[in-house]
CSV table of N, CA and C in Angstrom, one decimal:
chain,number,residue,atom,x,y,z
A,1337,MET,N,-0.8,10.1,-90.2
A,1337,MET,CA,0.5,10.1,-91.8
A,1337,MET,C,-0.7,9.3,-92.6
A,1338,ARG,N,-1.6,9.8,-93.3
A,1338,ARG,CA,-2.7,9.6,-94.2
A,1338,ARG,C,-1.9,9.6,-94.9
A,1339,GLN,N,-1.8,8.0,-96.5
A,1339,GLN,CA,-1.5,8.1,-98.5
A,1339,GLN,C,-2.6,7.6,-98.8
A,1340,LYS,N,-2.3,8.1,-100.1
A,1340,LYS,CA,-3.0,6.6,-101.5
A,1340,LYS,C,-3.2,5.4,-100.3
A,1341,LYS,N,-3.4,4.7,-101.7
A,1341,LYS,CA,-3.8,3.5,-101.0
A,1341,LYS,C,-2.7,3.2,-101.9
A,1342,ALA,N,-2.3,2.1,-101.3
A,1342,ALA,CA,-0.8,1.2,-102.4
A,1342,ALA,C,-1.3,-0.1,-102.8
A,1343,SER,N,-1.4,-0.2,-104.2
A,1343,SER,CA,-2.0,-1.3,-105.0
A,1343,SER,C,-1.2,-2.9,-104.4
A,1344,ARG,N,-1.7,-3.9,-104.6
A,1344,ARG,CA,-0.9,-5.4,-104.1
A,1344,ARG,C,-0.2,-5.2,-104.5
A,1345,ALA,N,0.7,-5.2,-105.8
A,1345,ALA,CA,1.7,-5.1,-106.0
A,1345,ALA,C,3.5,-4.6,-105.6
A,1346,GLU,N,2.4,-2.9,-105.1
A,1346,GLU,CA,3.2,-2.1,-103.8
A,1346,GLU,C,3.5,-2.2,-102.9
A,1347,MET,N,2.2,-3.4,-102.1
A,1347,MET,CA,2.8,-3.8,-100.8
A,1347,MET,C,3.9,-4.8,-100.6
A,1348,ASP,N,3.7,-4.8,-102.4
A,1348,ASP,CA,4.6,-6.8,-102.6
A,1348,ASP,C,5.5,-5.8,-102.0
A,1349,VAL,N,6.2,-4.7,-102.8
A,1349,VAL,CA,7.3,-3.9,-103.0
A,1349,VAL,C,7.6,-3.1,-101.2
A,1350,LEU,N,7.0,-3.0,-100.9
A,1350,LEU,CA,7.0,-2.8,-99.7
A,1350,LEU,C,7.2,-3.5,-98.4
A,1351,ARG,N,6.9,-4.2,-98.3
A,1351,ARG,CA,7.2,-5.5,-97.4
A,1351,ARG,C,8.9,-6.0,-97.6
A,1352,GLU,N,9.1,-5.9,-99.0
A,1352,GLU,CA,10.2,-6.6,-98.8
A,1352,GLU,C,11.5,-4.8,-98.7
A,1353,VAL,N,10.8,-3.8,-98.4
A,1353,VAL,CA,11.6,-3.2,-98.5
A,1353,VAL,C,11.8,-2.9,-96.8
A,1354,MET,N,10.3,-3.1,-95.6
A,1354,MET,CA,10.1,-3.0,-94.3
A,1354,MET,C,11.2,-4.3,-94.0
A,1355,GLU,N,11.7,-5.3,-94.8
A,1355,GLU,CA,12.4,-6.6,-94.0
A,1355,GLU,C,14.2,-6.1,-94.1
A,1356,ARG,N,13.9,-4.7,-94.9
A,1356,ARG,CA,16.1,-5.1,-95.2
A,1356,ARG,C,16.2,-4.0,-95.6
A,1357,GLN,N,15.4,-2.6,-94.9
A,1357,GLN,CA,16.1,-1.0,-94.7
A,1357,GLN,C,16.9,-0.6,-93.9
A,1358,PRO,N,17.7,0.4,-94.7
A,1358,PRO,CA,17.4,0.8,-95.5
A,1358,PRO,C,17.6,-0.2,-96.8
A,1359,VAL,N,17.3,-0.3,-97.7
A,1359,VAL,CA,17.9,-0.6,-99.6
A,1359,VAL,C,17.8,-0.9,-100.5
A,1360,THR,N,18.4,-0.6,-101.6
A,1360,THR,CA,18.3,-0.7,-103.1
A,1360,THR,C,17.5,-1.3,-103.6
A,1361,VAL,N,17.0,-0.4,-104.9
A,1361,VAL,CA,16.5,-0.8,-106.3
A,1361,VAL,C,16.7,-2.2,-106.3
A,1362,ARG,N,18.8,-2.5,-106.2
A,1362,ARG,CA,18.8,-3.7,-106.9
A,1362,ARG,C,19.0,-5.0,-105.9
A,1363,GLU,N,18.9,-4.7,-104.0
A,1363,GLU,CA,18.2,-5.2,-103.3
A,1363,GLU,C,16.8,-6.4,-103.7
A,1364,VAL,N,15.7,-5.4,-103.1
A,1364,VAL,CA,14.7,-5.2,-103.7
A,1364,VAL,C,14.8,-5.8,-105.1
A,1365,ALA,N,14.5,-5.9,-106.3
A,1365,ALA,CA,14.8,-6.2,-107.3
A,1365,ALA,C,14.4,-7.4,-107.3
A,1366,ASP,N,16.1,-8.1,-106.3
A,1366,ASP,CA,16.6,-8.8,-107.2
A,1366,ASP,C,15.7,-10.6,-105.4
A,1367,ALA,N,15.1,-9.7,-104.3
A,1367,ALA,CA,14.5,-10.8,-103.9
A,1367,ALA,C,13.1,-10.9,-105.0
A,1368,MET,N,12.7,-9.4,-105.1
A,1368,MET,CA,10.9,-9.5,-106.1
A,1368,MET,C,11.6,-10.9,-106.9
A,1369,ALA,N,12.0,-11.1,-108.0
A,1369,ALA,CA,12.5,-11.8,-108.2
A,1369,ALA,C,12.0,-12.9,-108.3
A,1370,ALA,N,12.7,-13.8,-107.8
A,1370,ALA,CA,13.4,-15.0,-106.7
A,1370,ALA,C,12.3,-15.5,-106.1
A,1371,LYS,N,11.6,-14.9,-106.2
A,1371,LYS,CA,9.9,-15.0,-105.4
A,1371,LYS,C,8.7,-14.4,-106.6
A,1372,LYS,N,8.6,-13.5,-107.4
A,1372,LYS,CA,8.1,-13.5,-108.0
A,1372,LYS,C,7.6,-13.1,-110.2
A,1373,GLY,N,9.2,-12.7,-109.9
A,1373,GLY,CA,9.0,-12.7,-111.5
A,1373,GLY,C,9.7,-11.9,-112.2
A,1374,VAL,N,10.0,-10.4,-111.1
A,1374,VAL,CA,9.5,-9.0,-110.9
A,1374,VAL,C,10.7,-8.5,-111.1
A,1375,ALA,N,10.4,-7.9,-113.0
A,1375,ALA,CA,11.4,-7.1,-113.0
A,1375,ALA,C,12.5,-6.2,-113.0
A,1376,LEU,N,13.3,-5.8,-112.2
A,1376,LEU,CA,14.3,-4.1,-111.8
A,1376,LEU,C,13.6,-3.4,-112.2
A,1377,THR,N,13.0,-2.7,-113.6
A,1377,THR,CA,12.5,-2.0,-114.3
A,1377,THR,C,11.0,-1.6,-113.3
A,1378,THR,N,10.4,-2.6,-113.5
A,1378,THR,CA,9.0,-2.3,-112.4
A,1378,THR,C,9.4,-2.5,-111.0
A,1379,VAL,N,10.1,-2.8,-110.1
A,1379,VAL,CA,10.5,-2.4,-108.9
A,1379,VAL,C,10.9,-0.5,-108.8
A,1380,GLN,N,11.7,-0.2,-110.0
A,1380,GLN,CA,11.8,1.8,-109.9
A,1380,GLN,C,10.7,1.9,-109.8
A,1381,THR,N,9.8,1.3,-110.1
A,1381,THR,CA,8.4,2.6,-111.0
A,1381,THR,C,7.6,2.3,-109.6
A,1382,LEU,N,7.5,1.2,-108.9
A,1382,LEU,CA,6.9,0.3,-107.9
A,1382,LEU,C,7.3,1.1,-106.7
A,1383,LEU,N,8.7,1.6,-106.5
A,1383,LEU,CA,9.5,2.3,-105.6
A,1383,LEU,C,8.9,3.6,-105.4
A,1384,GLY,N,9.0,4.1,-106.9
A,1384,GLY,CA,8.6,5.6,-107.1
A,1384,GLY,C,7.6,5.8,-106.8
A,1385,ARG,N,6.1,4.9,-107.0
A,1385,ARG,CA,5.4,6.0,-106.7
A,1385,ARG,C,5.4,5.4,-104.9
A,1386,LEU,N,5.3,3.9,-104.4
A,1386,LEU,CA,5.1,4.0,-103.0
A,1386,LEU,C,6.1,5.7,-102.4
A,1387,VAL,N,7.5,5.8,-103.4
A,1387,VAL,CA,7.1,7.4,-102.7
A,1387,VAL,C,6.7,9.0,-102.7
A,1388,THR,N,6.1,8.5,-103.7
A,1388,THR,CA,5.1,9.8,-104.3
A,1388,THR,C,4.2,9.3,-103.9
A,1389,LYS,N,3.5,8.7,-102.9
A,1389,LYS,CA,2.6,8.1,-101.9
A,1389,LYS,C,2.8,8.3,-100.4
A,1390,GLY,N,4.0,9.3,-99.6
A,1390,GLY,CA,5.0,8.9,-98.4
A,1390,GLY,C,4.8,8.6,-97.9
A,1391,LEU,N,5.4,6.4,-98.1
A,1391,LEU,CA,4.6,6.2,-97.5
A,1391,LEU,C,6.8,5.1,-97.7
A,1392,LEU,N,7.7,5.6,-98.3
A,1392,LEU,CA,9.3,5.5,-98.5
A,1392,LEU,C,9.8,6.3,-98.9
A,1393,LYS,N,11.4,6.5,-98.7
A,1393,LYS,CA,11.6,7.7,-98.6
A,1393,LYS,C,12.7,7.0,-99.1
A,1394,ARG,N,14.3,8.3,-100.0
A,1394,ARG,CA,14.9,7.3,-100.2
A,1394,ARG,C,16.7,8.9,-100.4
A,1395,GLN,N,18.0,8.3,-99.7
A,1395,GLN,CA,18.2,8.9,-100.1
A,1395,GLN,C,19.9,8.1,-100.6
A,1396,GLN,N,20.2,9.1,-101.1
A,1396,GLN,CA,21.9,8.6,-101.7
A,1396,GLN,C,22.7,8.3,-100.9
A,1397,ALA,N,22.9,7.5,-101.5
A,1397,ALA,CA,24.8,6.8,-100.0
A,1397,ALA,C,24.9,5.8,-100.7
A,1398,ASP,N,26.3,5.6,-100.9
A,1398,ASP,CA,27.1,5.4,-101.2
A,1398,ASP,C,27.5,5.1,-102.9
A,1399,GLY,N,26.9,5.8,-103.4
A,1399,GLY,CA,26.2,5.8,-104.8
A,1399,GLY,C,25.1,5.0,-105.7
A,1400,ALA,N,24.4,5.1,-104.5
A,1400,ALA,CA,23.3,3.9,-104.8
A,1400,ALA,C,22.0,4.8,-104.0
A,1401,TRP,N,20.4,5.0,-104.4
A,1401,TRP,CA,19.5,5.4,-103.7
A,1401,TRP,C,19.0,3.9,-102.9
A,1402,ARG,N,19.1,4.0,-101.5
A,1402,ARG,CA,18.8,3.1,-100.1
A,1402,ARG,C,17.1,3.7,-100.4
A,1403,TYR,N,16.4,2.7,-100.2
A,1403,TYR,CA,14.8,3.5,-99.4
A,1403,TYR,C,14.6,2.9,-98.4
A,1404,SER,N,13.9,3.0,-97.7
A,1404,SER,CA,13.0,3.1,-96.1
A,1404,SER,C,11.7,3.9,-96.3
A,1405,LEU,N,11.1,2.7,-95.2
A,1405,LEU,CA,10.0,3.3,-94.6
A,1405,LEU,C,9.8,5.2,-93.7
A,1406,THR,N,9.1,6.3,-94.5
A,1406,THR,CA,8.6,7.1,-93.9
A,1406,THR,C,8.6,7.7,-92.3
A,1407,GLY,N,8.8,7.0,-91.9
A,1407,GLY,CA,8.6,6.4,-90.2
A,1407,GLY,C,8.7,5.0,-89.2
A,1408,PRO,N,8.0,5.3,-87.5
A,1408,PRO,CA,8.2,3.9,-87.7
A,1408,PRO,C,7.5,3.4,-88.6
A,1409,ARG,N,8.1,1.7,-88.4
A,1409,ARG,CA,7.0,0.4,-89.5
A,1409,ARG,C,5.5,0.1,-88.1
A,1410,PRO,N,5.6,0.5,-87.5
A,1410,PRO,CA,4.2,0.0,-86.5
A,1410,PRO,C,3.5,1.3,-87.3
A,1411,GLU,N,3.8,2.7,-87.5
A,1411,GLU,CA,3.2,4.0,-87.8
A,1411,GLU,C,2.2,3.6,-89.0
A,1412,VAL,N,3.2,3.4,-89.7
A,1412,VAL,CA,3.8,3.6,-90.9
A,1412,VAL,C,2.8,1.4,-91.6
A,1413,GLU,N,2.5,0.7,-90.4
A,1413,GLU,CA,1.5,-0.4,-90.5
A,1413,GLU,C,0.4,0.0,-89.8
A,1414,ARG,N,0.1,0.7,-89.2
A,1414,ARG,CA,-1.6,1.7,-88.5
A,1414,ARG,C,-1.8,2.4,-90.0
A,1415,SER,N,-1.1,2.7,-89.8
A,1415,SER,CA,-1.9,3.5,-91.1
A,1415,SER,C,-2.2,2.7,-92.8
A,1416,LEU,N,-1.7,1.9,-92.9
A,1416,LEU,CA,-2.1,1.1,-93.9
A,1416,LEU,C,-3.2,0.3,-93.8
A,1417,VAL,N,-2.9,0.5,-92.8
A,1417,VAL,CA,-5.2,-0.9,-91.6
A,1417,VAL,C,-5.3,0.3,-92.0
A,1418,ASP,N,-4.8,1.2,-91.4
A,1418,ASP,CA,-6.5,3.0,-91.1
A,1418,ASP,C,-6.6,2.7,-93.2
A,1419,ASP,N,-6.8,3.0,-93.6
A,1419,ASP,CA,-7.2,3.0,-95.3
A,1419,ASP,C,-7.2,1.5,-95.6
A,1420,PHE,N,-7.2,1.2,-95.0
A,1420,PHE,CA,-7.6,-0.1,-95.9
A,1420,PHE,C,-9.0,-0.7,-95.9
A,1421,VAL,N,-9.1,-0.4,-93.7
A,1421,VAL,CA,-10.8,0.1,-93.2
A,1421,VAL,C,-11.6,0.9,-93.6
A,1422,GLU,N,-10.6,2.6,-93.9
A,1422,GLU,CA,-11.7,3.5,-94.8
A,1422,GLU,C,-12.9,2.8,-96.4
A,1423,THR,N,-11.4,2.7,-96.9
A,1423,THR,CA,-11.6,2.7,-98.3
A,1423,THR,C,-12.1,0.9,-98.9
A,1424,VAL,N,-11.8,-0.2,-98.0
A,1424,VAL,CA,-12.6,-1.0,-98.3
A,1424,VAL,C,-13.2,-1.1,-97.6
A,1425,LEU,N,-13.6,-1.4,-96.4
A,1425,LEU,CA,-14.8,-1.5,-95.0
A,1425,LEU,C,-15.9,-0.5,-94.6
A,1426,GLY,N,-15.6,0.5,-95.6
A,1426,GLY,CA,-16.4,2.2,-95.2
A,1426,GLY,C,-17.0,2.6,-93.3
A,1427,GLY,N,-15.1,1.7,-93.7
A,1427,GLY,CA,-15.0,3.4,-91.7
A,1427,GLY,C,-15.8,2.0,-90.6
A,1428,SER,N,-16.3,0.8,-91.4
A,1428,SER,CA,-16.8,0.0,-90.3
A,1428,SER,C,-15.8,-1.9,-89.7
A,1429,LEU,N,-14.8,-1.5,-88.9
A,1429,LEU,CA,-15.2,-2.7,-88.0
A,1429,LEU,C,-15.2,-3.8,-88.5
A,1430,SER,N,-16.2,-4.6,-88.1
A,1430,SER,CA,-17.3,-5.0,-87.8
A,1430,SER,C,-16.7,-6.4,-89.6
A,1431,PRO,N,-16.6,-5.3,-90.5
A,1431,PRO,CA,-16.2,-7.1,-91.7
A,1431,PRO,C,-14.3,-7.6,-90.9
A,1432,PHE,N,-14.3,-6.9,-90.2
A,1432,PHE,CA,-12.4,-7.2,-89.5
A,1432,PHE,C,-12.6,-7.9,-88.6
A,1433,VAL,N,-13.7,-7.6,-87.8
A,1433,VAL,CA,-13.8,-8.4,-86.2
A,1433,VAL,C,-14.0,-10.1,-86.3
A,1434,ALA,N,-15.0,-9.7,-87.9
A,1434,ALA,CA,-15.7,-11.2,-87.9
A,1434,ALA,C,-14.6,-12.2,-88.5
A,1435,TYR,N,-13.2,-11.3,-89.2
A,1435,TYR,CA,-12.6,-11.8,-90.2
A,1435,TYR,C,-11.0,-12.8,-88.9
A,1436,LEU,N,-11.2,-11.9,-88.8
A,1436,LEU,CA,-10.3,-12.2,-87.2
A,1436,LEU,C,-11.0,-13.0,-86.7
A,1437,ASN,N,-12.2,-13.2,-85.8
A,1437,ASN,CA,-13.2,-14.4,-85.2
A,1437,ASN,C,-12.6,-15.6,-86.2
A,1438,ASP,N,-13.4,-15.6,-87.8
A,1438,ASP,CA,-13.2,-16.9,-88.1
A,1438,ASP,C,-11.3,-17.5,-88.2
A,1439,ARG,N,-9.8,-16.2,-87.6
A,1439,ARG,CA,-9.0,-17.1,-88.3
A,1439,ARG,C,-8.9,-18.4,-86.5
A,1440,ASN,N,-7.8,-19.4,-87.5
A,1440,ASN,CA,-7.4,-20.2,-86.7
A,1440,ASN,C,-6.5,-20.2,-86.8
A,1441,ASP,N,-4.8,-19.0,-86.8
A,1441,ASP,CA,-4.0,-19.7,-86.5
A,1441,ASP,C,-2.7,-18.1,-86.6
A,1442,LEU,N,-4.0,-17.3,-85.3
A,1442,LEU,CA,-3.6,-16.3,-84.2
A,1442,LEU,C,-2.7,-17.3,-83.3
A,1443,LYS,N,-2.1,-16.3,-83.6
A,1443,LYS,CA,0.0,-16.6,-82.2
A,1443,LYS,C,-0.5,-16.6,-81.4
A,1444,PRO,N,-0.2,-17.2,-80.0
A,1444,PRO,CA,-1.1,-17.6,-78.9
A,1444,PRO,C,-0.5,-15.5,-78.4
A,1445,GLU,N,-0.2,-14.7,-79.5
A,1445,GLU,CA,0.7,-13.4,-78.3
A,1445,GLU,C,-0.4,-12.4,-79.0
A,1446,GLU,N,-0.5,-12.5,-80.2
A,1446,GLU,CA,-1.5,-12.0,-80.9
A,1446,GLU,C,-2.8,-12.4,-80.6
A,1447,ALA,N,-3.4,-13.7,-79.5
A,1447,ALA,CA,-4.4,-13.6,-79.8
A,1447,ALA,C,-4.6,-12.9,-78.4
A,1448,GLN,N,-3.4,-12.9,-77.1
A,1448,GLN,CA,-3.5,-12.4,-75.9
A,1448,GLN,C,-3.8,-10.9,-76.0
A,1449,ALA,N,-3.6,-10.0,-77.0
A,1449,ALA,CA,-3.4,-9.2,-78.0
A,1449,ALA,C,-4.9,-8.3,-77.5
A,1450,LEU,N,-5.4,-9.0,-78.0
A,1450,LEU,CA,-6.5,-8.9,-78.8
A,1450,LEU,C,-7.5,-8.9,-77.4
A,1451,ARG,N,-7.2,-10.1,-76.8
A,1451,ARG,CA,-8.2,-9.6,-76.0
A,1451,ARG,C,-7.7,-8.9,-74.6
A,1452,ASP,N,-6.5,-8.2,-74.6
A,1452,ASP,CA,-6.3,-7.2,-73.8
A,1452,ASP,C,-6.8,-5.7,-74.5
A,1453,LEU,N,-6.8,-6.0,-76.0
A,1453,LEU,CA,-7.5,-5.1,-76.2
A,1453,LEU,C,-8.9,-4.8,-75.8
A,1454,MET,N,-9.7,-6.4,-76.1
A,1454,MET,CA,-11.1,-5.6,-75.3
A,1454,MET,C,-12.2,-5.7,-74.5
A,1455,GLU,N,-10.7,-6.7,-73.0
A,1455,GLU,CA,-10.5,-5.9,-72.3
A,1455,GLU,C,-10.3,-3.9,-72.0
A,1456,ARG,N,-9.6,-3.7,-72.5
A,1456,ARG,CA,-9.5,-1.6,-72.3
A,1456,ARG,C,-11.1,-1.8,-73.2
A,1457,LEU,N,-11.3,-2.1,-74.0
A,1457,LEU,CA,-12.3,-1.7,-75.1
A,1457,LEU,C,-14.1,-1.0,-74.1
A,1458,ASP,N,-13.5,-1.7,-72.9
A,1458,ASP,CA,-14.7,-2.5,-72.1
A,1458,ASP,C,-14.5,-1.4,-71.3
A,1459,LYS,N,-14.3,-1.5,-69.8
A,1459,LYS,CA,-14.0,-0.6,-69.4
A,1459,LYS,C,-13.5,0.6,-70.0
A,1460,GLU,N,-13.3,1.4,-71.1
A,1460,GLU,CA,-13.3,3.5,-71.5
A,1460,GLU,C,-14.2,2.6,-71.9
A,1461,GLY,N,-15.3,2.2,-72.1
A,1461,GLY,CA,-16.6,2.2,-72.9
A,1461,GLY,C,-17.8,2.6,-71.8
A,1462,GLN,N,-17.2,2.4,-70.0
A,1462,GLN,CA,-17.8,2.2,-69.2
A,1462,GLN,C,-18.0,3.3,-68.3
């Protein structure tokens, strides 16, 4: 599931959809207006771009378009991370690992998941 890179504004809208899906344009616009002062027409445009990029799908229900992710949330998130690593970091994980190393606000379960990942990678590398 490889998509085109999403802009920062599109990512803001995508997060709203992820939290509430399926969601109408009005519901996203109300949330975005409260947080960032974004207009309904801007949200409509951003939702349309996200559909075109393959991150969202829309279905008509009860007289309104409802937007949701094109796949399971973890799959869409992995695709976005993959796109970031490839396009921004040139495919190198080193800057990402350095970033994680400098974070001091990881939740205990996130830190444990990283330790588990490193252990698994070490075992696979032997």
